[in-house]
CSV table of C-alpha atoms and ligand atoms in Angstrom, one decimal:
chain,number,residue,atom,x,y,z
A,1,MET,CA,103.8,136.2,195.3
A,2,THR,CA,107.1,137.5,196.5
A,3,ALA,CA,107.7,139.7,199.5
A,4,GLN,CA,108.2,142.6,197.2
A,5,ASP,CA,104.9,142.5,195.4
A,6,ASP,CA,103.1,145.0,197.6
A,7,ALA,CA,106.3,146.9,198.6
A,8,PRO,CA,106.5,150.6,197.9
A,9,ALA,CA,109.0,151.5,195.2
A,10,VAL,CA,112.5,152.3,196.3
A,11,GLY,CA,112.8,156.1,196.7
A,12,GLN,CA,109.3,156.6,198.0
A,13,LEU,CA,110.5,156.7,201.6
A,14,ASP,CA,111.5,160.3,200.8
A,15,ASP,CA,108.0,161.2,199.6
A,16,PRO,CA,106.3,163.6,202.2
A,17,ALA,CA,103.0,161.8,201.6
A,18,ILE,CA,104.5,158.5,202.7
A,19,ASP,CA,104.5,157.6,206.5
A,20,PRO,CA,108.0,156.2,207.2
A,21,PHE,CA,106.7,154.3,210.2
A,22,ALA,CA,104.1,152.6,208.1
A,23,VAL,CA,106.8,151.5,205.6
A,24,ALA,CA,108.9,150.2,208.6
A,25,ALA,CA,105.9,148.3,209.9
A,26,ASP,CA,105.3,146.8,206.5
A,27,ALA,CA,109.0,145.8,206.3
A,28,ALA,CA,108.7,144.2,209.7
A,29,ARG,CA,105.8,142.1,208.5
A,30,HIS,CA,107.7,141.0,205.5
A,31,LEU,CA,110.7,140.2,207.7
A,32,ALA,CA,108.6,137.9,210.0
A,33,ALA,CA,107.2,136.2,206.9
A,34,ARG,CA,110.5,135.7,205.2
A,35,THR,CA,112.4,134.5,208.4
A,36,GLY,CA,109.7,132.7,210.1
A,37,VAL,CA,110.7,134.6,213.2
A,38,GLU,CA,107.7,136.3,214.7
A,39,ARG,CA,109.6,138.7,216.9
A,40,HIS,CA,113.2,139.9,217.0
A,41,ASP,CA,114.3,140.9,220.5
A,42,VAL,CA,117.5,142.8,219.7
A,43,ALA,CA,118.9,144.4,216.6
A,44,LEU,CA,122.5,145.0,215.6
A,45,VAL,CA,123.7,147.5,213.0
A,46,LEU,CA,127.2,146.4,211.9
A,47,GLY,CA,129.5,149.1,210.7
A,48,SER,CA,133.0,149.0,209.2
A,49,GLY,CA,135.0,146.2,210.9
A,50,TRP,CA,132.1,144.6,212.8
A,51,ALA,CA,130.7,142.4,210.0
A,52,GLY,CA,132.2,139.1,211.4
A,53,ALA,CA,130.3,139.4,214.6
A,54,ALA,CA,127.1,138.0,213.2
A,55,ASP,CA,128.7,134.5,212.8
A,56,LEU,CA,129.6,134.3,216.4
A,57,LEU,CA,126.2,135.2,217.8
A,58,GLY,CA,124.6,131.9,217.3
A,59,GLU,CA,122.7,130.0,214.6
A,60,THR,CA,121.7,131.9,211.4
A,61,VAL,CA,118.0,131.2,210.9
A,62,ALA,CA,117.6,133.2,207.7
A,63,GLN,CA,119.4,135.8,205.6
A,64,LEU,CA,118.0,138.1,202.9
A,65,PRO,CA,119.0,141.0,200.9
A,66,ALA,CA,117.7,144.2,202.6
A,67,THR,CA,116.4,145.4,199.3
A,68,ASP,CA,113.9,142.6,199.4
A,69,LEU,CA,112.1,144.5,202.1
A,70,PRO,CA,110.2,147.8,201.7
A,71,GLY,CA,112.2,151.0,202.2
A,72,PHE,CA,115.8,149.7,201.9
A,73,SER,CA,118.0,150.7,199.1
A,74,ALA,CA,121.3,149.3,197.7
A,75,PRO,CA,124.5,149.9,199.7
A,76,ALA,CA,126.8,152.6,198.5
A,77,ALA,CA,130.4,151.9,199.8
A,78,VAL,CA,132.8,149.1,199.5
A,79,GLY,CA,132.9,147.1,202.8
A,80,HIS,CA,129.2,147.9,203.6
A,81,GLY,CA,127.1,144.8,203.4
A,82,GLY,CA,123.5,144.7,202.2
A,83,HIS,CA,121.9,141.8,204.1
A,84,LEU,CA,119.5,141.3,207.0
A,85,THR,CA,120.3,138.2,209.0
A,86,SER,CA,118.1,136.6,211.6
A,87,VAL,CA,120.1,134.8,214.3
A,88,ARG,CA,119.1,132.7,217.3
A,89,ILE,CA,121.4,133.9,220.0
A,90,GLU,CA,123.4,131.1,221.6
A,91,GLY,CA,122.7,131.1,225.3
A,92,SER,CA,119.7,133.4,225.6
A,93,GLY,CA,117.6,131.8,222.8
A,94,LYS,CA,116.5,135.3,221.9
A,95,HIS,CA,116.4,136.4,218.3
A,96,ALA,CA,118.8,139.0,216.8
A,97,LEU,CA,118.2,141.0,213.7
A,98,VAL,CA,121.6,141.8,212.2
A,99,ILE,CA,121.3,144.8,209.9
A,100,GLY,CA,124.3,144.8,207.6
A,101,ALA,CA,122.7,147.4,205.4
A,102,ARG,CA,123.2,150.9,206.9
A,103,THR,CA,122.3,153.9,204.9
A,104,HIS,CA,124.6,156.8,205.6
A,105,TYR,CA,123.5,160.4,205.6
A,106,TYR,CA,126.1,161.2,202.9
A,107,GLU,CA,124.3,158.9,200.4
A,108,GLY,CA,121.8,161.7,200.0
A,109,ARG,CA,118.7,159.5,200.3
A,110,GLY,CA,117.4,161.6,203.2
A,111,VAL,CA,117.1,161.1,206.9
A,112,ARG,CA,114.2,158.7,206.6
A,113,ALA,CA,116.4,156.2,204.8
A,114,VAL,CA,119.1,156.6,207.5
A,115,ALA,CA,116.5,155.9,210.2
A,116,HIS,CA,114.7,153.0,208.4
A,117,GLY,CA,116.8,150.1,209.8
A,118,VAL,CA,116.3,151.0,213.4
A,119,ARG,CA,112.6,151.7,212.8
A,120,VAL,CA,112.2,148.3,211.2
A,121,ALA,CA,113.9,146.7,214.2
A,122,ALA,CA,111.5,148.4,216.6
A,123,ALA,CA,108.6,147.4,214.5
A,124,ALA,CA,109.9,143.8,214.5
A,125,GLY,CA,109.7,143.8,218.3
A,126,ALA,CA,113.2,144.7,219.3
A,127,SER,CA,113.7,146.6,222.6
A,128,THR,CA,117.5,147.0,222.2
A,129,VAL,CA,119.7,148.1,219.4
A,130,VAL,CA,123.5,147.8,219.3
A,131,LEU,CA,124.9,150.5,216.9
A,132,THR,CA,128.4,149.8,215.8
A,133,ASN,CA,130.7,151.8,213.5
A,134,GLY,CA,134.2,152.3,212.4
A,135,CYS,CA,135.5,155.8,213.1
A,136,GLY,CA,138.4,158.1,213.6
A,137,GLY,CA,140.0,158.4,217.1
A,138,LEU,CA,141.1,161.7,218.8
A,139,GLU,CA,143.0,160.0,221.6
A,140,GLU,CA,146.6,159.0,220.7
A,141,GLU,CA,146.4,156.0,223.1
A,142,TRP,CA,143.5,154.5,221.0
A,143,ALA,CA,145.5,152.7,218.4
A,144,PRO,CA,143.7,151.5,215.2
A,145,GLY,CA,141.7,148.4,216.2
A,146,THR,CA,140.6,149.8,219.6
A,147,PRO,CA,136.9,149.3,220.5
A,148,VAL,CA,135.3,152.2,222.4
A,149,LEU,CA,131.9,152.5,224.1
A,150,ILE,CA,130.0,155.6,223.0
A,151,SER,CA,128.9,157.6,226.0
A,152,ASP,CA,127.2,160.4,224.2
A,153,HIS,CA,127.2,162.2,220.8
A,154,ILE,CA,127.4,165.5,219.2
A,155,ASN,CA,125.4,165.7,216.0
A,156,LEU,CA,127.1,168.0,213.5
A,157,THR,CA,124.9,167.1,210.5
A,158,GLY,CA,122.5,169.9,211.1
A,159,ARG,CA,119.7,167.4,210.7
A,160,SER,CA,117.3,165.3,212.8
A,161,PRO,CA,115.8,162.0,211.7
A,162,LEU,CA,112.6,163.2,213.4
A,163,GLU,CA,109.9,165.4,211.8
A,164,GLY,CA,107.5,167.9,213.2
A,165,ALA,CA,107.0,168.7,216.9
A,166,THR,CA,108.8,165.5,218.1
A,167,PHE,CA,110.5,166.5,221.3
A,168,VAL,CA,112.5,163.4,222.4
A,169,ASP,CA,114.6,163.4,225.6
A,170,LEU,CA,118.2,162.3,224.8
A,171,THR,CA,119.5,162.2,228.3
A,172,ASP,CA,121.2,158.8,228.7
A,173,LEU,CA,120.7,158.2,225.0
A,174,TYR,CA,123.6,155.7,225.1
A,175,SER,CA,122.2,153.6,228.0
A,176,SER,CA,124.4,153.7,231.0
A,177,ARG,CA,122.8,150.3,232.0
A,178,LEU,CA,124.0,148.8,228.7
A,179,ARG,CA,127.5,150.4,229.0
A,180,ASP,CA,127.8,148.9,232.5
A,181,LEU,CA,126.9,145.5,231.0
A,182,ALA,CA,129.4,145.8,228.3
A,183,ARG,CA,132.1,146.7,230.9
A,184,GLU,CA,131.2,143.5,232.7
A,185,VAL,CA,132.4,141.7,229.6
A,186,ASP,CA,135.5,143.9,229.2
A,187,PRO,CA,136.3,146.2,232.1
A,188,SER,CA,139.1,147.8,230.0
A,189,LEU,CA,136.7,149.3,227.4
A,190,PRO,CA,137.2,153.0,227.2
A,191,GLU,CA,134.3,155.4,226.4
A,192,GLY,CA,134.0,158.6,224.5
A,193,VAL,CA,131.8,161.1,222.8
A,194,TYR,CA,131.0,160.4,219.2
A,195,VAL,CA,130.9,163.4,216.8
A,196,GLN,CA,128.9,162.8,213.7
A,197,PHE,CA,130.0,164.8,210.7
A,198,PRO,CA,128.0,164.7,207.5
A,199,GLY,CA,130.9,163.3,205.3
A,200,PRO,CA,131.6,161.7,202.9
A,201,HIS,CA,135.0,163.5,203.1
A,202,TYR,CA,137.0,163.0,206.3
A,203,GLU,CA,137.6,166.0,208.5
A,204,THR,CA,140.4,168.5,208.1
A,205,PRO,CA,142.9,168.6,211.0
A,206,ALA,CA,141.3,171.9,212.1
A,207,GLU,CA,137.8,170.3,212.2
A,208,VAL,CA,139.2,167.4,214.3
A,209,GLN,CA,140.7,170.0,216.8
A,210,MET,CA,137.2,171.6,216.9
A,211,ALA,CA,135.6,168.3,217.6
A,212,ARG,CA,138.1,167.9,220.5
A,213,ARG,CA,137.4,171.3,221.9
A,214,ILE,CA,133.7,170.8,221.9
A,215,GLY,CA,134.1,167.6,223.8
A,216,GLY,CA,134.5,164.9,221.2
A,217,HIS,CA,136.7,161.8,221.3
A,218,LEU,CA,135.6,160.0,218.1
A,219,VAL,CA,134.6,161.3,214.6
A,220,GLY,CA,132.4,159.4,212.2
A,221,MET,CA,129.6,159.6,209.7
A,222,SER,CA,126.8,157.5,211.1
A,223,THR,CA,125.3,156.4,214.4
A,224,ALA,CA,124.1,159.7,215.9
A,225,LEU,CA,121.1,160.1,213.6
A,226,GLU,CA,120.3,156.4,214.0
A,227,ALA,CA,120.6,156.6,217.8
A,228,ILE,CA,118.1,159.5,217.9
A,229,ALA,CA,115.7,157.6,215.7
A,230,ALA,CA,116.2,154.5,217.8
A,231,ARG,CA,115.4,156.3,221.0
A,232,HIS,CA,112.3,157.9,219.5
A,233,ALA,CA,111.2,154.4,218.4
A,234,GLY,CA,111.5,153.2,222.0
A,235,LEU,CA,114.8,151.3,221.7
A,236,GLU,CA,117.5,151.1,224.4
A,237,VAL,CA,120.8,152.0,222.6
A,238,LEU,CA,124.2,150.6,223.0
A,239,GLY,CA,126.9,152.3,220.8
A,240,LEU,CA,130.2,150.7,220.0
A,241,SER,CA,132.9,152.3,217.9
A,242,LEU,CA,135.9,150.7,216.4
A,243,VAL,CA,138.7,153.2,216.0
A,244,THR,CA,140.0,152.3,212.6
A,245,ASN,CA,142.3,155.3,212.2
A,246,ALA,CA,143.7,158.3,214.0
A,247,ALA,CA,141.5,161.2,213.0
A,248,ALA,CA,143.1,163.7,210.5
A,249,GLY,CA,146.1,165.5,212.0
A,250,ILE,CA,146.2,163.3,215.1
A,251,SER,CA,148.9,161.2,213.4
A,252,PRO,CA,151.1,162.6,210.6
A,253,ALA,CA,149.9,159.9,208.1
A,254,PRO,CA,147.0,160.7,205.7
A,255,LEU,CA,143.8,158.7,205.9
A,256,SER,CA,142.9,156.0,203.4
A,257,HIS,CA,139.7,153.9,203.1
A,258,GLU,CA,142.0,150.8,202.4
A,259,GLU,CA,143.7,151.3,205.8
A,260,VAL,CA,140.3,151.7,207.5
A,261,LEU,CA,139.2,148.3,206.0
A,262,GLU,CA,142.5,146.7,207.0
A,263,ALA,CA,142.3,147.9,210.6
A,264,GLY,CA,138.7,146.5,210.6
A,265,ARG,CA,139.9,143.1,209.3
A,266,ALA,CA,142.7,142.9,211.9
A,267,ALA,CA,140.5,143.8,214.8
A,268,GLY,CA,137.6,141.7,213.5
A,269,PRO,CA,138.0,138.5,215.5
A,270,ARG,CA,138.5,140.3,218.9
A,271,ILE,CA,135.6,142.7,218.5
A,272,SER,CA,133.4,140.0,217.1
A,273,ARG,CA,133.9,138.0,220.3
A,274,LEU,CA,133.4,141.1,222.4
A,275,LEU,CA,130.1,141.9,220.7
A,276,ALA,CA,128.9,138.3,220.8
A,277,GLN,CA,129.6,138.1,224.6
A,278,ILE,CA,127.8,141.4,225.2
A,279,VAL,CA,124.7,140.4,223.1
A,280,ARG,CA,124.4,137.2,225.0
A,281,ARG,CA,123.9,139.2,228.2
A,282,LEU,CA,121.2,141.6,226.7
B,1,8IG,I1,136.2,154.2,209.4
B,1,8IG,O1,138.4,159.6,210.6
B,1,8IG,C1,136.1,156.2,209.7
B,1,8IG,N1,135.0,156.8,209.5
B,1,8IG,N2,134.2,161.4,209.9
B,1,8IG,N3,136.3,160.5,210.2
B,1,8IG,C2,135.0,160.3,209.9
B,1,8IG,N4,134.5,159.2,209.6
B,1,8IG,C3,135.3,158.1,209.7
B,1,8IG,C4,136.6,158.2,210.0
B,1,8IG,C5,137.2,159.5,210.3
B,1,8IG,N5,137.1,157.0,210.0
Protein backbone atom coordinates (compact mmCIF):
# COMPACT_ATOMS: atom_id res chain seq x y z
CA MET A 1 0.00 0.00 0.00
CA THR A 2 1.39 3.37 -0.96
CA ALA A 3 0.70 6.66 0.76
CA GLN A 4 -1.58 7.62 -2.10
CA ASP A 5 -3.96 4.68 -1.98
CA ASP A 6 -6.54 6.39 0.18
CA ALA A 7 -5.74 9.92 -1.00
CA PRO A 8 -8.45 12.05 -2.52
CA ALA A 9 -7.97 12.63 -6.25
CA VAL A 10 -6.10 15.78 -7.28
CA GLY A 11 -8.60 18.54 -7.90
CA GLN A 12 -11.00 17.47 -5.19
CA LEU A 13 -9.71 20.14 -2.80
CA ASP A 14 -11.87 22.55 -4.79
CA ASP A 15 -15.05 20.49 -4.31
CA PRO A 16 -17.34 22.34 -1.87
CA ALA A 17 -18.29 18.97 -0.35
CA ILE A 18 -14.66 18.37 0.67
CA ASP A 19 -13.34 19.72 3.98
CA PRO A 20 -9.89 21.22 3.21
CA PHE A 21 -8.85 20.79 6.85
CA ALA A 22 -9.65 17.08 6.72
CA VAL A 23 -7.49 16.77 3.59
CA ALA A 24 -4.70 18.68 5.38
CA ALA A 25 -4.97 16.37 8.42
CA ASP A 26 -4.87 13.37 6.09
CA ALA A 27 -1.76 14.75 4.36
CA ALA A 28 -0.10 15.33 7.76
CA ARG A 29 -0.71 11.68 8.72
CA HIS A 30 0.85 10.53 5.44
CA LEU A 31 3.75 12.92 6.02
CA ALA A 32 4.46 11.44 9.46
CA ALA A 33 4.28 7.92 8.03
CA ARG A 34 6.55 8.68 5.06
CA THR A 35 9.17 10.68 7.01
CA GLY A 36 9.05 8.80 10.30
CA VAL A 37 8.87 12.21 11.97
CA GLU A 38 5.88 12.30 14.30
CA ARG A 39 5.79 16.07 14.63
CA HIS A 40 7.24 18.97 12.62
CA ASP A 41 7.84 22.03 14.76
CA VAL A 42 8.43 24.68 12.14
CA ALA A 43 7.56 24.94 8.47
CA LEU A 44 9.25 26.91 5.72
CA VAL A 45 7.75 27.82 2.39
CA LEU A 46 10.62 28.52 0.02
CA GLY A 47 9.92 30.95 -2.80
CA SER A 48 12.03 32.18 -5.72
CA GLY A 49 15.66 32.45 -4.66
CA TRP A 50 15.29 30.72 -1.29
CA ALA A 51 15.53 27.07 -2.39
CA GLY A 52 19.14 26.58 -1.24
CA ALA A 53 18.30 27.31 2.39
CA ALA A 54 17.00 23.80 3.08
CA ASP A 55 20.51 22.32 2.74
CA LEU A 56 21.96 24.60 5.42
CA LEU A 57 19.30 23.96 8.05
CA GLY A 58 20.59 20.60 9.13
CA GLU A 59 20.31 16.94 8.21
CA THR A 60 17.69 15.95 5.65
CA VAL A 61 15.67 13.12 7.17
CA ALA A 62 13.40 12.49 4.21
CA GLN A 63 12.25 14.08 0.98
CA LEU A 64 9.18 13.31 -1.08
CA PRO A 65 7.31 14.77 -4.03
CA ALA A 66 4.49 16.89 -2.62
CA THR A 67 2.12 15.20 -5.04
CA ASP A 68 2.57 11.97 -3.04
CA LEU A 69 0.41 13.59 -0.35
CA PRO A 70 -3.31 14.39 -0.54
CA GLY A 71 -4.25 17.85 -1.81
CA PHE A 72 -0.99 18.87 -3.50
CA SER A 73 -0.81 19.44 -7.23
CA ALA A 74 2.13 19.65 -9.65
CA PRO A 75 4.10 22.94 -9.68
CA ALA A 76 3.42 25.41 -12.49
CA ALA A 77 6.46 27.69 -12.96
CA VAL A 78 10.12 27.15 -13.79
CA GLY A 79 12.15 27.61 -10.62
CA HIS A 80 9.35 26.45 -8.33
CA GLY A 81 10.23 23.10 -6.75
CA GLY A 82 7.76 20.39 -5.92
CA HIS A 83 9.17 18.59 -2.89
CA LEU A 84 8.54 18.37 0.82
CA THR A 85 11.68 17.90 2.87
CA SER A 86 11.90 16.93 6.51
CA VAL A 87 15.01 18.37 8.15
CA ARG A 88 16.41 17.95 11.65
CA ILE A 89 17.50 21.47 12.55
CA GLU A 90 21.14 21.69 13.55
CA GLY A 91 21.43 23.19 16.99
CA SER A 92 17.84 23.05 18.21
CA GLY A 93 17.12 19.42 17.23
CA LYS A 94 13.63 20.46 16.19
CA HIS A 95 12.14 19.25 12.94
CA ALA A 96 11.48 21.53 10.00
CA LEU A 97 9.09 20.83 7.16
CA VAL A 98 10.44 22.52 4.08
CA ILE A 99 7.67 23.13 1.58
CA GLY A 100 9.18 23.64 -1.86
CA ALA A 101 5.79 23.26 -3.47
CA ARG A 102 3.86 26.49 -3.32
CA THR A 103 0.60 26.85 -5.22
CA HIS A 104 0.10 30.39 -6.46
CA TYR A 105 -3.29 32.03 -6.73
CA TYR A 106 -2.66 32.67 -10.43
CA GLU A 107 -2.57 28.93 -11.13
CA GLY A 108 -6.33 28.98 -10.92
CA ARG A 109 -6.62 25.99 -8.58
CA GLY A 110 -8.53 28.03 -6.03
CA VAL A 111 -7.66 29.46 -2.64
CA ARG A 112 -7.84 26.09 -0.86
CA ALA A 113 -4.88 24.87 -2.95
CA VAL A 114 -3.01 28.08 -2.07
CA ALA A 115 -3.63 27.51 1.65
CA HIS A 116 -2.99 23.76 1.66
CA GLY A 117 0.74 23.81 2.43
CA VAL A 118 0.42 25.91 5.60
CA ARG A 119 -2.61 23.90 6.70
CA VAL A 120 -0.64 20.68 6.35
CA ALA A 121 2.17 22.28 8.36
CA ALA A 122 -0.24 23.19 11.15
CA ALA A 123 -1.78 19.72 11.08
CA ALA A 124 1.75 18.26 11.25
CA GLY A 125 2.27 20.07 14.55
CA ALA A 126 4.07 23.23 13.48
CA SER A 127 3.65 26.35 15.59
CA THR A 128 5.68 28.63 13.32
CA VAL A 129 5.83 29.13 9.58
CA VAL A 130 8.44 31.07 7.67
CA LEU A 131 6.99 32.33 4.39
CA THR A 132 9.59 33.41 1.84
CA ASN A 133 9.21 34.83 -1.63
CA GLY A 134 10.90 36.63 -4.46
CA CYS A 135 9.26 39.94 -5.25
CA GLY A 136 9.56 43.36 -6.82
CA GLY A 137 10.94 46.23 -4.74
CA LEU A 138 9.62 49.80 -4.63
CA GLU A 139 12.58 51.33 -2.79
CA GLU A 140 15.45 52.30 -5.04
CA GLU A 141 17.99 51.50 -2.32
CA TRP A 142 16.85 47.85 -2.30
CA ALA A 143 19.04 46.44 -5.06
CA PRO A 144 18.14 43.03 -6.53
CA GLY A 145 19.30 40.48 -3.97
CA THR A 146 18.19 42.46 -0.90
CA PRO A 147 16.29 40.44 1.75
CA VAL A 148 13.45 42.35 3.46
CA LEU A 149 11.32 41.44 6.48
CA ILE A 150 7.61 41.64 5.79
CA SER A 151 5.99 43.88 8.42
CA ASP A 152 2.43 43.73 7.07
CA HIS A 153 0.56 43.13 3.83
CA ILE A 154 -2.10 44.53 1.55
CA ASN A 155 -4.09 41.81 -0.18
CA LEU A 156 -5.18 42.98 -3.64
CA THR A 157 -6.37 39.59 -4.85
CA GLY A 158 -9.92 40.32 -3.77
CA ARG A 159 -10.00 36.88 -2.17
CA SER A 160 -9.59 35.28 1.25
CA PRO A 161 -8.36 31.73 1.87
CA LEU A 162 -11.03 31.49 4.58
CA GLU A 163 -14.64 30.55 4.02
CA GLY A 164 -17.83 31.41 5.86
CA ALA A 165 -18.04 33.58 8.98
CA THR A 166 -14.37 33.19 9.87
CA PHE A 167 -13.36 36.48 11.47
CA VAL A 168 -9.66 36.23 12.11
CA ASP A 169 -7.67 39.07 13.70
CA LEU A 170 -4.71 40.04 11.52
CA THR A 171 -3.14 42.57 13.88
CA ASP A 172 0.55 41.62 14.14
CA LEU A 173 0.01 38.95 11.43
CA TYR A 174 3.74 39.12 10.70
CA SER A 175 4.86 38.49 14.26
CA SER A 176 6.85 41.38 15.71
CA ARG A 177 8.45 38.84 18.08
CA LEU A 178 9.81 36.86 15.12
CA ARG A 179 10.88 40.02 13.28
CA ASP A 180 12.87 41.06 16.35
CA LEU A 181 14.45 37.64 16.42
CA ALA A 182 15.40 37.92 12.73
CA ARG A 183 17.00 41.31 13.42
CA GLU A 184 19.09 39.74 16.17
CA VAL A 185 20.69 37.70 13.38
CA ASP A 186 20.95 40.65 10.97
CA PRO A 187 20.26 44.10 12.46
CA SER A 188 20.51 45.65 8.98
CA LEU A 189 17.40 43.82 7.68
CA PRO A 190 14.95 46.41 6.37
CA GLU A 191 11.22 45.81 6.61
CA GLY A 192 8.28 46.69 4.43
CA VAL A 193 4.65 46.15 3.51
CA TYR A 194 4.06 43.40 0.96
CA VAL A 195 1.35 43.98 -1.62
CA GLN A 196 -0.05 40.83 -3.17
CA PHE A 197 -1.37 41.24 -6.70
CA PRO A 198 -3.20 38.35 -8.36
CA GLY A 199 -0.68 38.02 -11.25
CA PRO A 200 0.54 36.18 -13.25
CA HIS A 201 1.49 39.32 -15.16
CA TYR A 202 3.73 41.83 -13.40
CA GLU A 203 2.31 45.25 -12.54
CA THR A 204 2.15 48.26 -14.79
CA PRO A 205 4.23 51.23 -13.60
CA ALA A 206 0.94 52.96 -12.67
CA GLU A 207 -0.07 49.99 -10.50
CA VAL A 208 3.33 50.07 -8.80
CA GLN A 209 2.79 53.78 -8.02
CA MET A 210 -0.63 52.89 -6.62
CA ALA A 211 0.98 50.23 -4.42
CA ARG A 212 3.38 52.86 -3.12
CA ARG A 213 0.63 55.38 -2.42
CA ILE A 214 -1.44 52.90 -0.46
CA GLY A 215 1.56 52.08 1.74
CA GLY A 216 3.34 49.25 -0.05
CA HIS A 217 7.08 48.61 -0.36
CA LEU A 218 7.13 45.18 -2.05
CA VAL A 219 4.96 43.67 -4.80
CA GLY A 220 4.44 39.98 -5.32
CA MET A 221 2.02 37.17 -6.13
CA SER A 222 2.07 34.93 -3.05
CA THR A 223 2.44 35.06 0.74
CA ALA A 224 -0.51 37.28 1.78
CA LEU A 225 -3.16 34.60 1.24
CA GLU A 226 -0.86 31.99 2.81
CA ALA A 227 -0.18 34.21 5.81
CA ILE A 228 -3.91 34.65 6.44
CA ALA A 229 -4.48 30.89 6.23
CA ALA A 230 -1.47 30.30 8.50
CA ARG A 231 -2.73 32.70 11.17
CA HIS A 232 -6.17 31.11 11.02
CA ALA A 233 -4.53 27.70 11.48
CA GLY A 234 -2.79 29.01 14.63
CA LEU A 235 0.70 29.49 13.22
CA GLU A 236 3.02 32.34 14.14
CA VAL A 237 4.20 33.88 10.85
CA LEU A 238 7.58 35.21 9.80
CA GLY A 239 7.64 36.70 6.28
CA LEU A 240 10.85 37.23 4.33
CA SER A 241 11.01 38.69 0.85
CA LEU A 242 13.94 38.66 -1.51
CA VAL A 243 13.81 41.68 -3.79
CA THR A 244 14.76 40.07 -7.10
CA ASN A 245 13.89 43.05 -9.27
CA ALA A 246 12.94 46.68 -9.09
CA ALA A 247 9.16 46.80 -9.59
CA ALA A 248 7.95 47.98 -12.99
CA GLY A 249 8.78 51.62 -13.64
CA ILE A 250 11.06 51.93 -10.60
CA SER A 251 14.05 51.25 -12.85
CA PRO A 252 13.96 51.94 -16.60
CA ALA A 253 14.70 48.29 -17.47
CA PRO A 254 11.81 45.93 -18.29
CA LEU A 255 11.24 42.86 -16.06
CA SER A 256 12.22 39.35 -17.10
CA HIS A 257 11.68 36.01 -15.34
CA GLU A 258 15.27 35.07 -16.28
CA GLU A 259 16.62 38.11 -14.41
CA VAL A 260 14.47 37.22 -11.43
CA LEU A 261 15.95 33.71 -11.36
CA GLU A 262 19.49 35.10 -11.76
CA ALA A 263 19.08 37.55 -8.85
CA GLY A 264 17.84 34.63 -6.77
CA ARG A 265 20.86 32.53 -7.71
CA ALA A 266 23.28 35.34 -6.90
CA ALA A 267 21.74 36.11 -3.50
CA GLY A 268 21.16 32.44 -2.68
CA PRO A 269 24.15 31.69 -0.45
CA ARG A 270 23.73 34.81 1.69
CA ILE A 271 20.00 34.53 2.22
CA SER A 272 20.29 30.79 2.82
CA ARG A 273 22.73 31.44 5.66
CA LEU A 274 20.47 34.17 7.00
CA LEU A 275 17.43 31.92 6.96
CA ALA A 276 19.27 29.00 8.54
CA GLN A 277 20.52 31.23 11.38
CA ILE A 278 17.03 32.55 12.00
CA VAL A 279 15.43 29.10 11.96
CA ARG A 280 17.95 27.80 14.52
CA ARG A 281 16.63 30.43 16.93
CA LEU A 282 12.94 29.66 16.49
I1 LIG B 1 10.25 37.42 -8.31
O1 LIG B 1 7.87 42.72 -9.67
C1 LIG B 1 8.79 38.76 -8.54
N1 LIG B 1 7.55 38.43 -8.29
N2 LIG B 1 3.72 41.07 -8.62
N3 LIG B 1 5.83 41.92 -9.15
C2 LIG B 1 5.04 40.89 -8.74
N4 LIG B 1 5.52 39.69 -8.44
C3 LIG B 1 6.85 39.52 -8.55
C4 LIG B 1 7.70 40.51 -8.98
C5 LIG B 1 7.17 41.78 -9.29
N5 LIG B 1 8.95 40.01 -8.97
